[in-house]
Short mmCIF file of C-alpha atoms in Angstrom, two decimals:
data_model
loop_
_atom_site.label_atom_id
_atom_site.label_comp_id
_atom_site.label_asym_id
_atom_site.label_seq_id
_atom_site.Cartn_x
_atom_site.Cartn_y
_atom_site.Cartn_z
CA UNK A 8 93.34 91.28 108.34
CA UNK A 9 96.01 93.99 108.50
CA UNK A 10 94.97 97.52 109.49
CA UNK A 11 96.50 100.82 109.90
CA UNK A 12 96.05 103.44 111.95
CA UNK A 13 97.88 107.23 111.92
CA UNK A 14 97.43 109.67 114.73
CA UNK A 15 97.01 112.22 115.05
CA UNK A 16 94.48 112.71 112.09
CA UNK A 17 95.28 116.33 112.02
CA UNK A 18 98.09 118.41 113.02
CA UNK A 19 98.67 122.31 113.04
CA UNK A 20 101.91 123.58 113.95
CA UNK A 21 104.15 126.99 113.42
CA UNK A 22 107.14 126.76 110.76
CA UNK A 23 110.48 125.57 112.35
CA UNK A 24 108.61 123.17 114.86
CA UNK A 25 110.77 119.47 114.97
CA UNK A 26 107.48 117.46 114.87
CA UNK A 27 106.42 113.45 114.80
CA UNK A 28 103.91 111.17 112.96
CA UNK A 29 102.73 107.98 114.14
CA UNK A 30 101.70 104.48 112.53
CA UNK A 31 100.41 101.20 113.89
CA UNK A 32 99.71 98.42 112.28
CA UNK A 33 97.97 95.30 113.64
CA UNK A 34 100.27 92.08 112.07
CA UNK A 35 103.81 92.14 112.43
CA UNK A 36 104.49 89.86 109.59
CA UNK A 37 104.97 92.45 107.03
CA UNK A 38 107.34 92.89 104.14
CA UNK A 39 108.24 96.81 103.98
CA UNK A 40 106.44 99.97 105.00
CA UNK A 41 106.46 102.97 102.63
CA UNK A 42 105.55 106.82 103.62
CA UNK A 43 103.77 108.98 101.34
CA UNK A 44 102.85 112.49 101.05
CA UNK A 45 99.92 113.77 99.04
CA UNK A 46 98.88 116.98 98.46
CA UNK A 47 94.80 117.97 97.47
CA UNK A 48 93.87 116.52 94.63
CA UNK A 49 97.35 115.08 93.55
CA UNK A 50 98.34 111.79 93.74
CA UNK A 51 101.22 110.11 95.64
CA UNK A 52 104.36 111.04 96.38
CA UNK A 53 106.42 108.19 98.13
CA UNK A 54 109.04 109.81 100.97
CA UNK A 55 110.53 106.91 102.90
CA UNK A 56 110.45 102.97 102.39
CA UNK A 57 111.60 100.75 105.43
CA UNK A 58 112.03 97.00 104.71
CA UNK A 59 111.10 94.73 107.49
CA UNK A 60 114.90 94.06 108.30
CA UNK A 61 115.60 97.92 108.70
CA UNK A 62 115.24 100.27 111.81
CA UNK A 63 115.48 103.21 110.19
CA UNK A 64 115.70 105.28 107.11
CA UNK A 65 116.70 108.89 106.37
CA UNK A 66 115.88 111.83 104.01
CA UNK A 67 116.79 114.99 103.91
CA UNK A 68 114.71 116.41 107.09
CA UNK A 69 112.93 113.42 107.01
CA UNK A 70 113.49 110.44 109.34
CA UNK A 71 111.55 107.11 109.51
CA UNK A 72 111.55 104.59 112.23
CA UNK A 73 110.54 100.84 112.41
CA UNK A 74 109.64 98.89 115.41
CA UNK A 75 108.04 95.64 113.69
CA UNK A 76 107.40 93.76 117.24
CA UNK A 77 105.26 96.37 118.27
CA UNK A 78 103.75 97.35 115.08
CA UNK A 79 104.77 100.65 114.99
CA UNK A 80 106.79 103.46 112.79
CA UNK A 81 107.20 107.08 112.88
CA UNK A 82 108.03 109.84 110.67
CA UNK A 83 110.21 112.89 112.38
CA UNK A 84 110.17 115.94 110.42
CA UNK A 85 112.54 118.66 111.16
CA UNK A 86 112.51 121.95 111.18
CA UNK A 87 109.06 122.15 109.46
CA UNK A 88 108.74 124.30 106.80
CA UNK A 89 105.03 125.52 105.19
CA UNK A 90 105.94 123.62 102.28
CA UNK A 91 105.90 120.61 104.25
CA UNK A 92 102.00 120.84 104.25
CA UNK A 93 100.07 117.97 102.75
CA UNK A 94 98.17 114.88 104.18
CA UNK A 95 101.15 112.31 105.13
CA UNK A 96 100.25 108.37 104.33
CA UNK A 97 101.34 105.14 105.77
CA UNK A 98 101.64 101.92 103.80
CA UNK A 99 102.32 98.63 105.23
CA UNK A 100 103.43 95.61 102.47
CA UNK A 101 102.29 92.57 103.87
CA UNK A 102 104.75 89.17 103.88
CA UNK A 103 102.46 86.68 103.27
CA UNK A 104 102.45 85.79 99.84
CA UNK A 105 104.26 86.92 96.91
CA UNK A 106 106.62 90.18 97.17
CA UNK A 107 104.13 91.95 95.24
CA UNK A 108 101.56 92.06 97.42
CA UNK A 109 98.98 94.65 98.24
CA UNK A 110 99.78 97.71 100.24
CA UNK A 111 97.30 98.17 103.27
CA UNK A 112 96.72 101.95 103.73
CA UNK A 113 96.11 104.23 106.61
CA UNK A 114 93.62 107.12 106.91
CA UNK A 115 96.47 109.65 107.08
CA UNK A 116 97.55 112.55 109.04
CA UNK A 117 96.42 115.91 107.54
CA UNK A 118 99.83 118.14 108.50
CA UNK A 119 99.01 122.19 108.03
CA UNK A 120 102.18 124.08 108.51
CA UNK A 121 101.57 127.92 109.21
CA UNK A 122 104.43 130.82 108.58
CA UNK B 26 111.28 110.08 82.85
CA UNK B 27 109.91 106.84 83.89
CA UNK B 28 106.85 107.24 85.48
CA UNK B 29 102.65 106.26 85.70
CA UNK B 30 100.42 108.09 83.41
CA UNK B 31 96.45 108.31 84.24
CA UNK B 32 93.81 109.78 82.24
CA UNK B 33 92.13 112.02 82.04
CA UNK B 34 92.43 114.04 84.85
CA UNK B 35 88.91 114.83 85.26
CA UNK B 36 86.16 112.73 84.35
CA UNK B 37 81.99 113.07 84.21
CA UNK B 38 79.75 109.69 84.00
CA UNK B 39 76.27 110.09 83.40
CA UNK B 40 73.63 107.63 84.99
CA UNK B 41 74.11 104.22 82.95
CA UNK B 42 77.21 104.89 81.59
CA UNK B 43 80.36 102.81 81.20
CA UNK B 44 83.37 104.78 81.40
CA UNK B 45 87.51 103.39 81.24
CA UNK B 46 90.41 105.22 83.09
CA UNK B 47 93.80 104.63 81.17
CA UNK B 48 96.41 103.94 83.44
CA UNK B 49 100.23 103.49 81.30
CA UNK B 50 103.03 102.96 83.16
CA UNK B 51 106.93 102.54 81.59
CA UNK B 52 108.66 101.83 84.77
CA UNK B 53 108.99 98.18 83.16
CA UNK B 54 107.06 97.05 86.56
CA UNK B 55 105.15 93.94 86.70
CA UNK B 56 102.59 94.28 89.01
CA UNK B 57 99.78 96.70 88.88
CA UNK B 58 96.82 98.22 90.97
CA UNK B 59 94.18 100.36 90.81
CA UNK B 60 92.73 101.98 93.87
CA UNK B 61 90.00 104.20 94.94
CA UNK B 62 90.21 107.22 97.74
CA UNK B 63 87.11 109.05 99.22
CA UNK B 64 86.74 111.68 101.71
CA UNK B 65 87.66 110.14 105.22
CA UNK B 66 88.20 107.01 104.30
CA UNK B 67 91.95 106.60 102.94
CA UNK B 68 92.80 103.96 99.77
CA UNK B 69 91.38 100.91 98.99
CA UNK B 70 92.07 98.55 96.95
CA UNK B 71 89.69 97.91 93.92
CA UNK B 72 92.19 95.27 91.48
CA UNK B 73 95.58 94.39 90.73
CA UNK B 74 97.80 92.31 88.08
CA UNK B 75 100.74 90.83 88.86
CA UNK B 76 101.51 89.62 85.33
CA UNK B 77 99.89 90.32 82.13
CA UNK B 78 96.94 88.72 81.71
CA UNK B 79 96.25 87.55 85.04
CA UNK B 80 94.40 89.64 87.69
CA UNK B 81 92.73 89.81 90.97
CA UNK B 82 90.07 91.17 92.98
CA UNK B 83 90.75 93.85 95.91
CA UNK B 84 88.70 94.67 98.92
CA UNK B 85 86.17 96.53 96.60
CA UNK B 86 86.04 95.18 92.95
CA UNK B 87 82.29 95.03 92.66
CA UNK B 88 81.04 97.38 89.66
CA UNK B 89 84.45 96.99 88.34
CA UNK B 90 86.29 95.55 85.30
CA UNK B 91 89.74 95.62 84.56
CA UNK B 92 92.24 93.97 81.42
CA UNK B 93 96.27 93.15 81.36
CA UNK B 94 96.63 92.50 77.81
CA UNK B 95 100.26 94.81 78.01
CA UNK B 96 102.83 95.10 80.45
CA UNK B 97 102.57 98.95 80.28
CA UNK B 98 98.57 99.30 80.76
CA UNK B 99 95.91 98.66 83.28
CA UNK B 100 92.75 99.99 82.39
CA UNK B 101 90.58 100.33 84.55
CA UNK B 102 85.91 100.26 83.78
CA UNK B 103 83.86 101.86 85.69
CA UNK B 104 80.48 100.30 85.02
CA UNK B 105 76.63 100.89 85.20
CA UNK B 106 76.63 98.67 88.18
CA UNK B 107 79.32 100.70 90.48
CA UNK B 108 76.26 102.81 92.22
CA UNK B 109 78.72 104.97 94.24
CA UNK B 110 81.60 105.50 91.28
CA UNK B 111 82.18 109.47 92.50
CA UNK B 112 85.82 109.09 94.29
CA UNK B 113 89.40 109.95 93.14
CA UNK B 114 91.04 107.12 90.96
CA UNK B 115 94.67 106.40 91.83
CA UNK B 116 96.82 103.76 89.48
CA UNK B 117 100.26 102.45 91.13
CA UNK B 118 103.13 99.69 89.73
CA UNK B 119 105.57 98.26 91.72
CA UNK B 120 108.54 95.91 92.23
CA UNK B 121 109.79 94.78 95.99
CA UNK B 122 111.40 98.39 96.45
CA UNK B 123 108.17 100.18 96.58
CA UNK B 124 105.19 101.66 95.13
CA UNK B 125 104.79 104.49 92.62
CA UNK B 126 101.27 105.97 91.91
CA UNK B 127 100.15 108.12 89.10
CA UNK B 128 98.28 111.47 89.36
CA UNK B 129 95.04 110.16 89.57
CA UNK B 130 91.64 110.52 88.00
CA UNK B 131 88.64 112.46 89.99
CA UNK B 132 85.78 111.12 88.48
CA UNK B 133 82.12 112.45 89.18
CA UNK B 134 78.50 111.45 88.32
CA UNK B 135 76.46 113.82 86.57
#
Protein backbone atom coordinates (compact mmCIF):
# COMPACT_ATOMS: atom_id res chain seq x y z
CA UNK A 1 0.00 0.00 0.00
CA UNK A 2 1.39 3.38 -1.09
CA UNK A 3 1.94 6.06 1.56
CA UNK A 4 3.08 9.54 1.75
CA UNK A 5 4.81 11.38 3.96
CA UNK A 6 5.69 15.50 3.93
CA UNK A 7 8.11 17.03 6.36
CA UNK A 8 8.30 19.16 7.84
CA UNK A 9 4.54 19.32 9.00
CA UNK A 10 4.94 22.93 9.74
CA UNK A 11 7.12 25.61 8.61
CA UNK A 12 7.51 29.38 9.68
CA UNK A 13 9.78 31.48 7.84
CA UNK A 14 10.38 35.49 7.12
CA UNK A 15 9.26 36.84 3.51
CA UNK A 16 12.11 36.59 0.88
CA UNK A 17 13.49 33.24 2.45
CA UNK A 18 14.40 30.57 -0.77
CA UNK A 19 12.82 27.61 1.13
CA UNK A 20 12.18 23.58 0.39
CA UNK A 21 9.36 20.98 0.87
CA UNK A 22 9.81 17.42 1.04
CA UNK A 23 7.80 14.17 -0.11
CA UNK A 24 8.38 10.45 0.19
CA UNK A 25 6.53 7.97 -0.95
CA UNK A 26 6.90 4.24 -0.21
CA UNK A 27 6.39 2.39 -4.01
CA UNK A 28 8.24 3.59 -6.79
CA UNK A 29 5.92 2.30 -9.36
CA UNK A 30 3.90 5.35 -9.73
CA UNK A 31 2.33 7.14 -12.65
CA UNK A 32 2.70 11.09 -11.90
CA UNK A 33 2.94 13.15 -8.75
CA UNK A 34 0.90 16.38 -8.50
CA UNK A 35 1.52 19.40 -5.83
CA UNK A 36 -1.23 21.23 -4.38
CA UNK A 37 -1.78 24.19 -2.33
CA UNK A 38 -4.83 24.75 -0.15
CA UNK A 39 -5.70 27.45 1.76
CA UNK A 40 -8.32 27.14 5.17
CA UNK A 41 -11.33 26.05 4.27
CA UNK A 42 -10.85 26.15 0.38
CA UNK A 43 -10.34 23.43 -1.67
CA UNK A 44 -7.44 22.51 -4.00
CA UNK A 45 -5.38 24.30 -5.96
CA UNK A 46 -3.00 22.05 -8.13
CA UNK A 47 0.74 23.88 -8.58
CA UNK A 48 3.03 21.35 -10.22
CA UNK A 49 2.41 17.81 -11.91
CA UNK A 50 5.59 15.56 -12.57
CA UNK A 51 5.00 12.42 -14.70
CA UNK A 52 7.03 9.46 -13.75
CA UNK A 53 9.38 10.00 -16.87
CA UNK A 54 10.17 13.70 -15.76
CA UNK A 55 12.90 15.12 -13.33
CA UNK A 56 11.62 18.22 -12.99
CA UNK A 57 9.01 20.81 -13.54
CA UNK A 58 8.90 24.61 -13.23
CA UNK A 59 6.50 27.49 -12.29
CA UNK A 60 6.91 30.72 -11.84
CA UNK A 61 8.92 30.68 -8.31
CA UNK A 62 7.98 27.34 -8.04
CA UNK A 63 10.23 24.34 -8.79
CA UNK A 64 9.44 20.58 -8.44
CA UNK A 65 11.81 17.72 -8.38
CA UNK A 66 11.42 13.90 -8.95
CA UNK A 67 13.66 11.21 -7.83
CA UNK A 68 11.32 8.01 -8.44
CA UNK A 69 14.18 5.37 -7.28
CA UNK A 70 14.26 6.82 -4.07
CA UNK A 71 10.78 7.83 -3.65
CA UNK A 72 11.24 11.23 -3.24
CA UNK A 73 10.21 14.94 -4.65
CA UNK A 74 10.59 18.38 -3.52
CA UNK A 75 9.04 21.64 -3.97
CA UNK A 76 11.62 24.85 -3.92
CA UNK A 77 9.93 28.02 -3.43
CA UNK A 78 11.71 31.19 -4.04
CA UNK A 79 11.82 34.20 -2.70
CA UNK A 80 8.79 33.53 -0.42
CA UNK A 81 6.31 35.92 -0.33
CA UNK A 82 3.30 36.07 2.63
CA UNK A 83 1.01 35.22 -0.01
CA UNK A 84 2.67 32.06 -0.40
CA UNK A 85 1.00 30.92 2.93
CA UNK A 86 -1.28 27.92 2.82
CA UNK A 87 -0.92 24.15 3.72
CA UNK A 88 1.15 22.63 0.60
CA UNK A 89 -0.09 18.86 -0.52
CA UNK A 90 1.59 15.99 -2.16
CA UNK A 91 -0.16 13.53 -4.44
CA UNK A 92 1.32 10.46 -5.76
CA UNK A 93 -0.78 8.62 -8.96
CA UNK A 94 -0.11 5.16 -8.67
CA UNK A 95 0.86 2.88 -12.06
CA UNK A 96 -0.76 -0.07 -11.37
CA UNK A 97 -3.88 -0.21 -13.05
CA UNK A 98 -5.70 2.03 -15.24
CA UNK A 99 -4.35 5.78 -15.81
CA UNK A 100 -7.10 6.93 -13.78
CA UNK A 101 -6.25 5.71 -10.75
CA UNK A 102 -6.55 7.04 -7.26
CA UNK A 103 -4.30 9.72 -5.95
CA UNK A 104 -2.64 8.70 -2.53
CA UNK A 105 -2.35 11.87 -0.37
CA UNK A 106 0.05 13.19 2.16
CA UNK A 107 -0.67 14.92 5.50
CA UNK A 108 0.80 18.19 4.19
CA UNK A 109 3.12 20.83 5.20
CA UNK A 110 1.39 23.82 6.89
CA UNK A 111 3.80 26.86 5.31
CA UNK A 112 3.14 30.38 7.41
CA UNK A 113 5.01 33.12 5.71
CA UNK A 114 5.49 36.29 8.01
CA UNK A 115 6.26 40.06 6.54
CA UNK B 1 -14.61 28.48 -17.34
CA UNK B 2 -14.37 24.83 -17.08
CA UNK B 3 -14.24 23.83 -13.76
CA UNK B 4 -15.90 21.43 -10.57
CA UNK B 5 -18.86 22.80 -8.86
CA UNK B 6 -19.83 21.47 -5.15
CA UNK B 7 -22.73 22.31 -3.15
CA UNK B 8 -23.57 23.81 -0.93
CA UNK B 9 -20.85 25.22 0.70
CA UNK B 10 -21.97 24.65 4.11
CA UNK B 11 -24.05 21.95 5.21
CA UNK B 12 -25.96 20.85 8.76
CA UNK B 13 -27.24 17.02 9.21
CA UNK B 14 -29.26 16.30 12.03
CA UNK B 15 -29.05 12.82 13.87
CA UNK B 16 -30.79 10.26 11.33
CA UNK B 17 -30.65 12.21 8.49
CA UNK B 18 -29.71 11.47 4.89
CA UNK B 19 -28.16 14.28 3.24
CA UNK B 20 -26.56 14.46 -0.82
CA UNK B 21 -23.58 16.77 -1.79
CA UNK B 22 -23.86 17.78 -5.59
CA UNK B 23 -20.70 17.60 -7.16
CA UNK B 24 -20.99 18.93 -11.35
CA UNK B 25 -18.12 19.04 -13.17
CA UNK B 26 -17.86 20.31 -17.19
CA UNK B 27 -14.27 19.63 -17.68
CA UNK B 28 -15.69 16.71 -20.03
CA UNK B 29 -13.50 14.33 -17.55
CA UNK B 30 -14.30 10.80 -17.14
CA UNK B 31 -13.32 9.77 -13.98
CA UNK B 32 -14.57 11.05 -10.73
CA UNK B 33 -13.92 11.01 -6.86
CA UNK B 34 -15.14 12.08 -3.87
CA UNK B 35 -12.96 12.47 -0.84
CA UNK B 36 -13.11 13.35 2.73
CA UNK B 37 -10.41 15.64 4.83
CA UNK B 38 -10.35 15.96 8.71
CA UNK B 39 -8.19 17.76 11.03
CA UNK B 40 -4.68 15.96 11.00
CA UNK B 41 -5.37 13.46 8.95
CA UNK B 42 -4.98 14.64 5.14
CA UNK B 43 -7.56 13.14 2.16
CA UNK B 44 -8.97 10.01 1.84
CA UNK B 45 -10.58 8.49 -0.46
CA UNK B 46 -14.36 7.68 0.09
CA UNK B 47 -15.56 6.60 -3.97
CA UNK B 48 -14.79 7.11 -7.44
CA UNK B 49 -16.28 6.49 -11.14
CA UNK B 50 -14.36 6.00 -13.86
CA UNK B 51 -17.25 5.85 -16.35
CA UNK B 52 -20.80 6.56 -15.97
CA UNK B 53 -22.51 4.16 -14.30
CA UNK B 54 -19.84 2.19 -12.91
CA UNK B 55 -18.19 2.94 -9.51
CA UNK B 56 -15.95 1.87 -6.78
CA UNK B 57 -15.25 1.80 -3.25
CA UNK B 58 -12.24 3.92 -1.63
CA UNK B 59 -10.39 3.37 1.57
CA UNK B 60 -13.52 4.67 3.51
CA UNK B 61 -16.91 4.10 1.68
CA UNK B 62 -18.79 2.72 4.63
CA UNK B 63 -21.96 5.05 5.44
CA UNK B 64 -21.68 6.13 1.94
CA UNK B 65 -23.67 6.04 -1.34
CA UNK B 66 -22.84 7.45 -4.47
CA UNK B 67 -24.64 7.41 -8.42
CA UNK B 68 -22.97 8.06 -12.12
CA UNK B 69 -26.04 8.29 -14.06
CA UNK B 70 -24.22 11.62 -16.08
CA UNK B 71 -20.90 12.29 -17.16
CA UNK B 72 -21.04 15.77 -15.48
CA UNK B 73 -22.32 14.62 -11.83
CA UNK B 74 -21.23 12.62 -8.90
CA UNK B 75 -23.36 12.92 -6.09
CA UNK B 76 -22.34 12.06 -3.31
CA UNK B 77 -25.06 10.53 0.26
CA UNK B 78 -24.18 10.92 3.34
CA UNK B 79 -26.30 8.45 5.28
CA UNK B 80 -27.78 7.63 8.79
CA UNK B 81 -25.16 5.00 9.06
CA UNK B 82 -21.86 7.34 8.51
CA UNK B 83 -21.55 7.88 12.56
CA UNK B 84 -18.60 10.31 12.16
CA UNK B 85 -20.01 12.37 8.82
CA UNK B 86 -18.53 15.98 10.38
CA UNK B 87 -15.36 16.53 7.89
CA UNK B 88 -14.81 18.77 4.81
CA UNK B 89 -16.16 17.18 1.48
CA UNK B 90 -13.82 17.60 -1.49
CA UNK B 91 -15.09 16.38 -5.24
CA UNK B 92 -12.15 16.04 -7.99
CA UNK B 93 -12.26 14.77 -12.01
CA UNK B 94 -9.46 13.91 -13.84
CA UNK B 95 -7.79 12.68 -17.05
CA UNK B 96 -3.89 11.33 -17.08
CA UNK B 97 -2.67 15.11 -16.82
CA UNK B 98 -3.89 15.61 -13.36
CA UNK B 99 -6.44 16.22 -10.86
CA UNK B 100 -8.79 19.19 -10.37
CA UNK B 101 -10.90 19.47 -7.13
CA UNK B 102 -13.85 21.61 -6.43
CA UNK B 103 -14.33 23.99 -3.44
CA UNK B 104 -15.58 21.63 -1.18
CA UNK B 105 -18.45 21.09 1.18
CA UNK B 106 -17.90 21.44 5.22
CA UNK B 107 -20.54 19.53 6.48
CA UNK B 108 -21.45 19.34 10.33
CA UNK B 109 -23.83 17.35 12.62
CA UNK B 110 -26.21 19.17 14.58
Amino acid sequence: KQEVTQIPAALSVPEGENLVLNCSFTDSAIYNLQWFRQDPGKGLTSLLLIQSSQREQTSGRLNASLDKSSGRSTLYIAASQPGDSATYLCAVRDAGGTSYGKLTFGQGTILTVHP
Amino acid sequence: DGGITQSPKYLFRKEGQNVTLSCEQNLNHDAMYWYRQDPGQGLRLIYYSQIVNDFQKGDIAEGYSVSREKKESFPLTVTSAQKNPTAFYLCASSIPGGYTFGSGTRLTVV
